[in-house]
Amino acid sequence: MKVSKRLFELETESAFSILAKANELSAQGKDIINLGIGQPDFETPKNIQEAAIKAIKDGKHGYTASNGILELREAISNMLLTDYNNKISPEEILITPGGKPVIFFSALMFGGKENEIIYPDPGFPIYRSMIKYSGAKAVPLTLKEEDNFNINIKKLESLINEKTSLIIINNPNNPTGSFMQKKQIDDLVGLLEKYKDVHILSDEIYSNIVFDNHKMPSLLEYNNLNDRLIILNGWSKTFCMTGWRLGWSVWPKKLIDIANKLCVNNHSCPSSISQYAGLEAILGPKEEVKKIINEFEKRRNFVFENLNKIHNIRCFKPGGAFYAFPNISKTGFNGSEFSNIALNNFGVALVPGTSFGDSAVDHVRISFANSLENIEKAIYRLSKI
Ligand code: PLP
């Protein structure tokens, strides 16, 4: 079979296979609580749904510009100026079907045998998969529980060498829920400023889901990185739009044409209907989103307090996203064993830490994108393991 060897480097996201397994068990009549999947359990706010219906009725159903409709890119450009005081032109912004293609495109641009790409471990599994597919050496930056899963700047610096082409940062982090605040990001940027040949992919897809009245310090606040900074963001998590497949990204001027060519080659353009819905999300009222984030914070507090009451489980306090990443080693099981037992014997779907990298053997990811009632029931069940 003359299939490209590179394809065998591809890895996957086990959250999807766990979802399939959980659905299969539910279909057999088992009482399953799904804390595995990384998507908000709320419906897309009504004003956004209506904007999509209006777009269909107004006949906005054709191809759009491959980089997305101008109104949407303008709206994002204005938002970035207001939020981060960074003047990014609509030409430097790309709209894609979800945020994921930005990881793929970045890996294609900075991959190849001669390059090394640094990525967070534990981290979103698609980073390593795409880096390996690109042919580059995948260099894990281990995030440690004793550092609250934040980036250890000295450790990061020790991994950078003349082959390093790209560093991937994810704040707030999936799967740990860690959130690096302004002072830590200042230190990180101080380091990044020293390595002028290295590009940065800052995955900020959870930027609006941060707790305790903090504001997310985007790397866009540091105007001096613009010429080598790629920002990944989108609608999936903030606006409960995972299935609408809509993401936005910012690219250095010198890379935007290549990124746009990748869009034309790959998907032509993002869904026109989703783009008009996305425009309403950016320009319309935000009360619904605020309510959703408050609800996530309530759940975060509940999960943090109650997991730590279980004598053999220890959980760090997540500062953002909707995940907790408890250490379960004292149960006598590793993360994979614990997740299997949780699903098959106790009806709770979780994702083992090793799905996010080799370092997280003793952890599982708990998504609190489920009702408080279900979360309470699930934690009770986990306390019996
Ligand atoms: N980046 C991170 C850290 C994620 O967790 C996800 C989705 O789970 C994505 C990117 C991709 O988001 P999208 O659904 O918009 O493609």
Short mmCIF file of C-alpha atoms in Angstrom, two decimals, residues 23-374:
data_model
loop_
_atom_site.label_atom_id
_atom_site.label_comp_id
_atom_site.label_asym_id
_atom_site.label_seq_id
_atom_site.Cartn_x
_atom_site.Cartn_y
_atom_site.Cartn_z
CA ASN A 23 -22.87 7.23 24.28
CA GLU A 24 -22.78 3.51 23.52
CA LEU A 25 -23.17 2.65 27.23
CA SER A 26 -26.01 5.21 27.56
CA ALA A 27 -27.73 3.64 24.54
CA GLN A 28 -27.57 0.29 26.37
CA GLY A 29 -29.56 1.92 29.18
CA LYS A 30 -26.63 2.55 31.57
CA ASP A 31 -26.70 5.70 33.71
CA ILE A 32 -23.63 7.57 32.44
CA ILE A 33 -22.50 11.04 33.51
CA ASN A 34 -20.24 12.55 30.91
CA LEU A 35 -17.41 14.64 32.35
CA GLY A 36 -15.18 13.76 29.41
CA ILE A 37 -16.04 16.15 26.65
CA GLY A 38 -14.56 19.62 26.26
CA GLN A 39 -17.57 21.56 25.11
CA PRO A 40 -19.98 23.85 26.97
CA ASP A 41 -23.28 22.20 27.85
CA PHE A 42 -25.27 25.43 27.26
CA GLU A 43 -27.08 26.25 24.06
CA THR A 44 -25.73 28.93 21.73
CA PRO A 45 -27.27 32.26 22.88
CA LYS A 46 -30.58 32.98 21.14
CA ASN A 47 -29.49 36.23 19.44
CA ILE A 48 -26.69 34.27 17.72
CA GLN A 49 -29.07 31.51 16.60
CA GLU A 50 -31.40 34.15 15.15
CA ALA A 51 -28.59 35.86 13.25
CA ALA A 52 -27.81 32.50 11.57
CA ILE A 53 -31.46 31.97 10.61
CA LYS A 54 -31.60 35.50 9.21
CA ALA A 55 -28.44 34.85 7.16
CA ILE A 56 -30.06 31.77 5.61
CA LYS A 57 -33.29 33.67 4.86
CA ASP A 58 -31.33 36.59 3.40
CA GLY A 59 -29.69 34.20 0.96
CA LYS A 60 -26.20 34.45 2.47
CA HIS A 61 -25.48 30.84 1.66
CA GLY A 62 -22.66 31.01 -0.89
CA TYR A 63 -18.86 30.89 -0.67
CA THR A 64 -17.33 33.90 1.06
CA ALA A 65 -13.81 35.32 0.84
CA SER A 66 -11.45 32.52 1.87
CA ASN A 67 -10.15 34.54 4.84
CA GLY A 68 -13.71 35.32 6.00
CA ILE A 69 -16.19 38.16 5.44
CA LEU A 70 -14.69 41.63 5.85
CA GLU A 71 -17.33 42.79 8.41
CA LEU A 72 -16.30 39.97 10.71
CA ARG A 73 -12.58 40.63 10.39
CA GLU A 74 -13.24 44.34 10.98
CA ALA A 75 -15.28 43.55 14.09
CA ILE A 76 -12.43 41.45 15.47
CA SER A 77 -9.87 44.09 14.61
CA ASN A 78 -11.92 46.68 16.58
CA MET A 79 -12.34 44.27 19.48
CA LEU A 80 -8.56 43.72 19.68
CA LEU A 81 -7.94 47.46 19.68
CA THR A 82 -10.43 47.95 22.54
CA ASP A 83 -9.37 44.90 24.55
CA TYR A 84 -5.60 44.91 24.05
CA ASN A 85 -4.76 48.30 22.55
CA ASN A 86 -3.15 46.52 19.61
CA LYS A 87 -3.92 47.79 16.12
CA ILE A 88 -4.30 44.65 14.00
CA SER A 89 -5.69 45.25 10.52
CA PRO A 90 -8.51 43.03 9.14
CA GLU A 91 -5.94 41.79 6.56
CA GLU A 92 -3.92 40.15 9.35
CA ILE A 93 -6.97 38.23 10.61
CA LEU A 94 -8.14 34.87 9.31
CA ILE A 95 -11.50 33.19 9.93
CA THR A 96 -11.37 29.39 9.82
CA PRO A 97 -13.72 26.44 10.45
CA GLY A 98 -12.96 26.26 14.20
CA GLY A 99 -9.63 27.13 15.74
CA LYS A 100 -8.04 23.77 14.96
CA PRO A 101 -6.82 24.56 11.42
CA VAL A 102 -4.55 27.22 12.93
CA ILE A 103 -2.59 24.46 14.70
CA PHE A 104 -2.34 22.50 11.47
CA PHE A 105 -1.25 25.53 9.43
CA SER A 106 1.33 26.60 12.03
CA ALA A 107 2.79 23.09 12.12
CA LEU A 108 3.00 23.02 8.32
CA MET A 109 4.73 26.42 8.27
CA PHE A 110 7.26 25.71 11.00
CA GLY A 111 7.61 21.93 10.67
CA GLY A 112 10.05 19.87 8.66
CA LYS A 113 12.93 17.60 9.67
CA GLU A 114 15.31 20.45 10.39
CA ASN A 115 13.06 22.11 12.99
CA GLU A 116 11.99 21.58 16.58
CA ILE A 117 8.65 22.72 18.00
CA ILE A 118 8.07 23.12 21.74
CA TYR A 119 4.58 22.32 23.04
CA PRO A 120 2.96 22.05 26.50
CA ASP A 121 2.72 18.60 28.12
CA PRO A 122 0.06 18.08 29.40
CA GLY A 123 -1.57 19.94 26.53
CA PHE A 124 -4.16 19.74 23.77
CA PRO A 125 -3.27 16.45 22.00
CA ILE A 126 -3.52 17.94 18.53
CA TYR A 127 -0.31 19.95 19.08
CA ARG A 128 1.91 16.87 19.27
CA SER A 129 -0.01 15.10 16.54
CA MET A 130 0.40 17.96 14.08
CA ILE A 131 4.05 18.56 14.96
CA LYS A 132 4.89 14.92 14.35
CA TYR A 133 2.93 14.93 11.10
CA SER A 134 4.89 18.00 9.98
CA GLY A 135 8.15 16.07 10.38
CA ALA A 136 9.56 18.41 13.06
CA LYS A 137 10.86 17.11 16.38
CA ALA A 138 8.12 17.45 19.02
CA VAL A 139 9.74 18.84 22.20
CA PRO A 140 7.48 18.60 25.27
CA LEU A 141 7.54 21.40 27.81
CA THR A 142 6.45 19.61 30.98
CA LEU A 143 3.95 21.55 33.09
CA LYS A 144 4.28 20.40 36.69
CA GLU A 145 1.73 20.17 39.44
CA GLU A 146 4.19 21.85 41.86
CA ASP A 147 4.32 24.88 39.50
CA ASN A 148 0.48 24.95 39.43
CA PHE A 149 0.87 23.65 35.85
CA ASN A 150 2.24 27.04 34.78
CA ILE A 151 5.16 27.34 32.40
CA ASN A 152 8.49 27.15 34.18
CA ILE A 153 10.48 29.85 32.39
CA LYS A 154 13.91 28.32 33.14
CA LYS A 155 12.75 24.94 31.87
CA LEU A 156 11.40 26.55 28.69
CA GLU A 157 14.66 28.38 28.10
CA SER A 158 16.61 25.14 28.50
CA LEU A 159 14.63 23.60 25.61
CA ILE A 160 15.24 26.42 23.11
CA ASN A 161 18.11 25.91 20.66
CA GLU A 162 19.02 27.02 17.13
CA LYS A 163 16.59 24.47 15.65
CA THR A 164 13.58 25.78 17.59
CA SER A 165 11.15 27.22 15.05
CA LEU A 166 7.94 27.54 17.09
CA ILE A 167 6.80 27.58 20.71
CA ILE A 168 3.17 26.73 21.45
CA ILE A 169 1.61 28.38 24.51
CA ASN A 170 -1.92 27.66 25.76
CA ASN A 171 -3.42 29.93 28.42
CA PRO A 172 -5.79 29.08 30.10
CA ASN A 173 -4.63 25.53 29.64
CA ASN A 174 -6.51 22.46 28.48
CA PRO A 175 -6.44 19.97 30.29
CA THR A 176 -5.21 21.40 33.61
CA GLY A 177 -7.34 24.57 33.91
CA SER A 178 -4.16 26.46 34.91
CA PHE A 179 -4.20 30.16 34.17
CA MET A 180 -1.04 32.27 33.93
CA GLN A 181 -1.65 35.80 35.16
CA LYS A 182 -0.12 39.09 34.01
CA LYS A 183 3.12 38.93 36.00
CA GLN A 184 3.85 35.38 34.77
CA ILE A 185 3.05 36.36 31.20
CA ASP A 186 5.38 39.39 31.57
CA ASP A 187 8.18 36.99 32.53
CA LEU A 188 7.34 34.66 29.65
CA VAL A 189 7.34 37.52 27.15
CA GLY A 190 10.68 38.70 28.60
CA LEU A 191 12.10 35.32 27.57
CA LEU A 192 10.39 35.21 24.18
CA GLU A 193 11.78 38.64 23.34
CA LYS A 194 15.31 37.22 23.56
CA TYR A 195 14.77 34.60 20.84
CA LYS A 196 13.94 36.66 17.79
CA ASP A 197 14.05 33.78 15.28
CA VAL A 198 11.43 31.80 17.13
CA HIS A 199 7.74 32.17 16.29
CA ILE A 200 5.01 31.80 18.89
CA LEU A 201 1.59 30.20 18.60
CA SER A 202 -0.53 31.45 21.48
CA ASP A 203 -3.66 29.36 21.79
CA GLU A 204 -6.08 31.61 23.66
CA ILE A 205 -9.30 29.75 22.87
CA TYR A 206 -10.33 29.82 26.57
CA SER A 207 -9.42 33.52 26.99
CA ASN A 208 -12.91 34.54 28.12
CA ILE A 209 -13.38 31.70 30.59
CA VAL A 210 -11.26 32.93 33.50
CA PHE A 211 -12.32 33.15 37.14
CA ASP A 212 -11.88 35.24 40.31
CA ASN A 213 -12.37 38.55 38.43
CA HIS A 214 -9.13 38.15 36.51
CA LYS A 215 -8.65 39.38 32.99
CA MET A 216 -6.79 37.25 30.51
CA PRO A 217 -3.41 38.77 29.56
CA SER A 218 -3.26 38.05 25.82
CA LEU A 219 0.14 38.00 24.13
CA LEU A 220 -1.42 40.62 21.86
CA GLU A 221 -0.91 43.13 24.68
CA TYR A 222 2.81 42.98 23.91
CA ASN A 223 2.97 44.85 20.60
CA ASN A 224 6.65 44.03 20.11
CA LEU A 225 5.88 40.35 19.40
CA ASN A 226 3.51 41.08 16.48
CA ASP A 227 5.95 40.15 13.71
CA ARG A 228 6.27 36.55 14.96
CA LEU A 229 3.08 35.94 16.88
CA ILE A 230 0.16 33.76 15.80
CA ILE A 231 -2.97 33.99 17.96
CA LEU A 232 -5.57 31.21 17.93
CA ASN A 233 -9.02 32.04 19.26
CA GLY A 234 -12.63 31.49 18.24
CA TRP A 235 -16.25 31.10 19.10
CA SER A 236 -16.38 27.43 20.14
CA LYS A 237 -15.92 27.78 23.89
CA THR A 238 -16.94 31.37 24.73
CA PHE A 239 -20.19 31.35 22.78
CA CYS A 240 -21.03 27.63 23.06
CA MET A 241 -20.56 27.16 19.32
CA THR A 242 -18.36 24.06 19.01
CA GLY A 243 -20.52 22.58 16.25
CA TRP A 244 -20.70 25.80 14.22
CA ARG A 245 -17.00 25.43 13.38
CA LEU A 246 -15.77 28.99 13.57
CA GLY A 247 -12.41 30.30 14.71
CA TRP A 248 -10.36 33.47 14.31
CA SER A 249 -6.63 33.95 14.28
CA VAL A 250 -4.07 36.73 13.92
CA TRP A 251 -0.96 36.20 11.78
CA PRO A 252 2.26 38.12 11.24
CA LYS A 253 2.00 40.18 8.01
CA LYS A 254 4.65 38.05 6.29
CA LEU A 255 2.68 34.83 6.88
CA ILE A 256 -0.90 35.87 6.21
CA ASP A 257 -0.80 35.19 2.45
CA ILE A 258 0.50 31.67 2.99
CA ALA A 259 -2.11 31.07 5.69
CA ASN A 260 -4.80 32.27 3.32
CA LYS A 261 -3.51 29.97 0.56
CA LEU A 262 -3.76 27.07 2.99
CA CYS A 263 -7.42 28.04 3.54
CA VAL A 264 -8.15 28.06 -0.19
CA ASN A 265 -6.46 24.70 -0.63
CA ASN A 266 -8.07 23.14 2.42
CA HIS A 267 -11.64 24.36 2.85
CA SER A 268 -12.25 27.34 0.47
CA CYS A 269 -13.90 29.40 3.21
CA PRO A 270 -15.61 28.96 6.57
CA SER A 271 -19.40 28.45 6.64
CA SER A 272 -21.07 31.71 5.56
CA ILE A 273 -23.96 31.15 7.98
CA SER A 274 -21.66 30.57 10.93
CA GLN A 275 -19.78 33.77 10.06
CA TYR A 276 -22.93 35.92 10.25
CA ALA A 277 -23.78 34.23 13.54
CA GLY A 278 -20.21 34.92 14.71
CA LEU A 279 -20.62 38.58 13.80
CA GLU A 280 -23.67 38.85 16.04
CA ALA A 281 -21.72 37.11 18.82
CA ILE A 282 -18.97 39.75 18.65
CA LEU A 283 -21.21 42.81 18.22
CA GLY A 284 -24.36 41.77 20.12
CA PRO A 285 -25.23 41.68 23.84
CA LYS A 286 -22.98 39.67 26.15
CA GLU A 287 -25.24 39.08 29.19
CA GLU A 288 -25.83 35.43 28.33
CA VAL A 289 -22.11 34.72 28.03
CA LYS A 290 -21.45 36.42 31.38
CA LYS A 291 -24.10 34.20 33.00
CA ILE A 292 -22.48 31.10 31.51
CA ILE A 293 -19.02 32.07 32.78
CA ASN A 294 -20.44 32.71 36.27
CA GLU A 295 -22.02 29.28 36.18
CA PHE A 296 -18.66 27.73 35.21
CA GLU A 297 -17.06 29.52 38.16
CA LYS A 298 -19.68 28.13 40.56
CA ARG A 299 -19.00 24.65 39.23
CA ARG A 300 -15.24 25.18 39.47
CA ASN A 301 -15.64 26.06 43.16
CA PHE A 302 -17.81 23.02 43.76
CA VAL A 303 -15.48 20.61 41.95
CA PHE A 304 -12.38 21.99 43.66
CA GLU A 305 -13.87 21.81 47.16
CA ASN A 306 -15.51 18.43 46.80
CA LEU A 307 -12.74 16.58 44.97
CA ASN A 308 -10.33 17.63 47.70
CA LYS A 309 -12.66 16.17 50.32
CA ILE A 310 -12.02 12.70 48.86
CA HIS A 311 -9.14 11.41 50.98
CA ASN A 312 -7.09 9.86 48.16
CA ILE A 313 -7.61 12.60 45.54
CA ARG A 314 -5.76 15.92 45.39
CA CYS A 315 -6.82 18.67 43.01
CA PHE A 316 -5.19 21.95 42.11
CA LYS A 317 -7.55 24.97 41.80
CA PRO A 318 -8.25 25.72 38.12
CA GLY A 319 -8.12 29.41 37.22
CA GLY A 320 -9.75 29.16 33.79
CA ALA A 321 -11.32 26.94 31.10
CA PHE A 322 -13.77 24.30 32.40
CA TYR A 323 -11.45 21.52 33.48
CA ALA A 324 -10.07 20.13 36.72
CA PHE A 325 -7.00 17.87 36.63
CA PRO A 326 -6.86 15.91 39.88
CA ASN A 327 -3.98 13.69 40.96
CA ILE A 328 -5.41 10.25 41.67
CA SER A 329 -2.16 8.32 42.32
CA LYS A 330 -3.10 7.64 45.97
CA THR A 331 -6.04 5.52 44.82
CA GLY A 332 -3.46 2.97 43.69
CA PHE A 333 -4.49 3.34 40.05
CA ASN A 334 -2.93 5.32 37.22
CA GLY A 335 -5.05 7.75 35.18
CA SER A 336 -5.98 5.20 32.50
CA GLU A 337 -6.98 2.54 35.02
CA PHE A 338 -8.93 5.09 37.06
CA SER A 339 -10.81 6.35 33.97
CA ASN A 340 -11.68 2.80 32.89
CA ILE A 341 -13.02 1.94 36.34
CA ALA A 342 -14.87 5.27 36.55
CA LEU A 343 -16.66 4.60 33.26
CA ASN A 344 -17.26 0.86 33.38
CA ASN A 345 -18.00 0.41 37.10
CA PHE A 346 -19.30 3.81 38.20
CA GLY A 347 -20.76 5.34 35.02
CA VAL A 348 -18.57 8.46 34.96
CA ALA A 349 -16.75 9.38 31.74
CA LEU A 350 -13.39 11.14 32.27
CA VAL A 351 -10.26 11.47 30.15
CA PRO A 352 -6.95 9.96 31.39
CA GLY A 353 -4.09 12.44 31.80
CA THR A 354 -1.90 10.53 29.35
CA SER A 355 -4.29 11.55 26.55
CA PHE A 356 -2.67 14.97 26.93
CA GLY A 357 0.98 13.92 27.00
CA ASP A 358 3.37 11.48 28.61
CA SER A 359 3.89 13.44 31.82
CA ALA A 360 0.39 13.22 33.30
CA VAL A 361 0.23 9.51 34.23
CA ASP A 362 -1.22 10.24 37.67
CA HIS A 363 -4.01 12.53 36.56
CA VAL A 364 -7.43 12.52 34.93
CA ARG A 365 -9.26 15.41 33.29
CA ILE A 366 -12.70 16.24 34.61
CA SER A 367 -14.72 18.57 32.42
CA PHE A 368 -17.24 20.58 34.41
CA ALA A 369 -19.30 21.29 31.31
CA ASN A 370 -22.21 19.45 32.92
CA SER A 371 -24.92 20.48 35.40
CA LEU A 372 -24.04 20.96 39.09
CA GLU A 373 -26.50 18.19 39.89
CA ASN A 374 -24.69 15.72 37.62
#
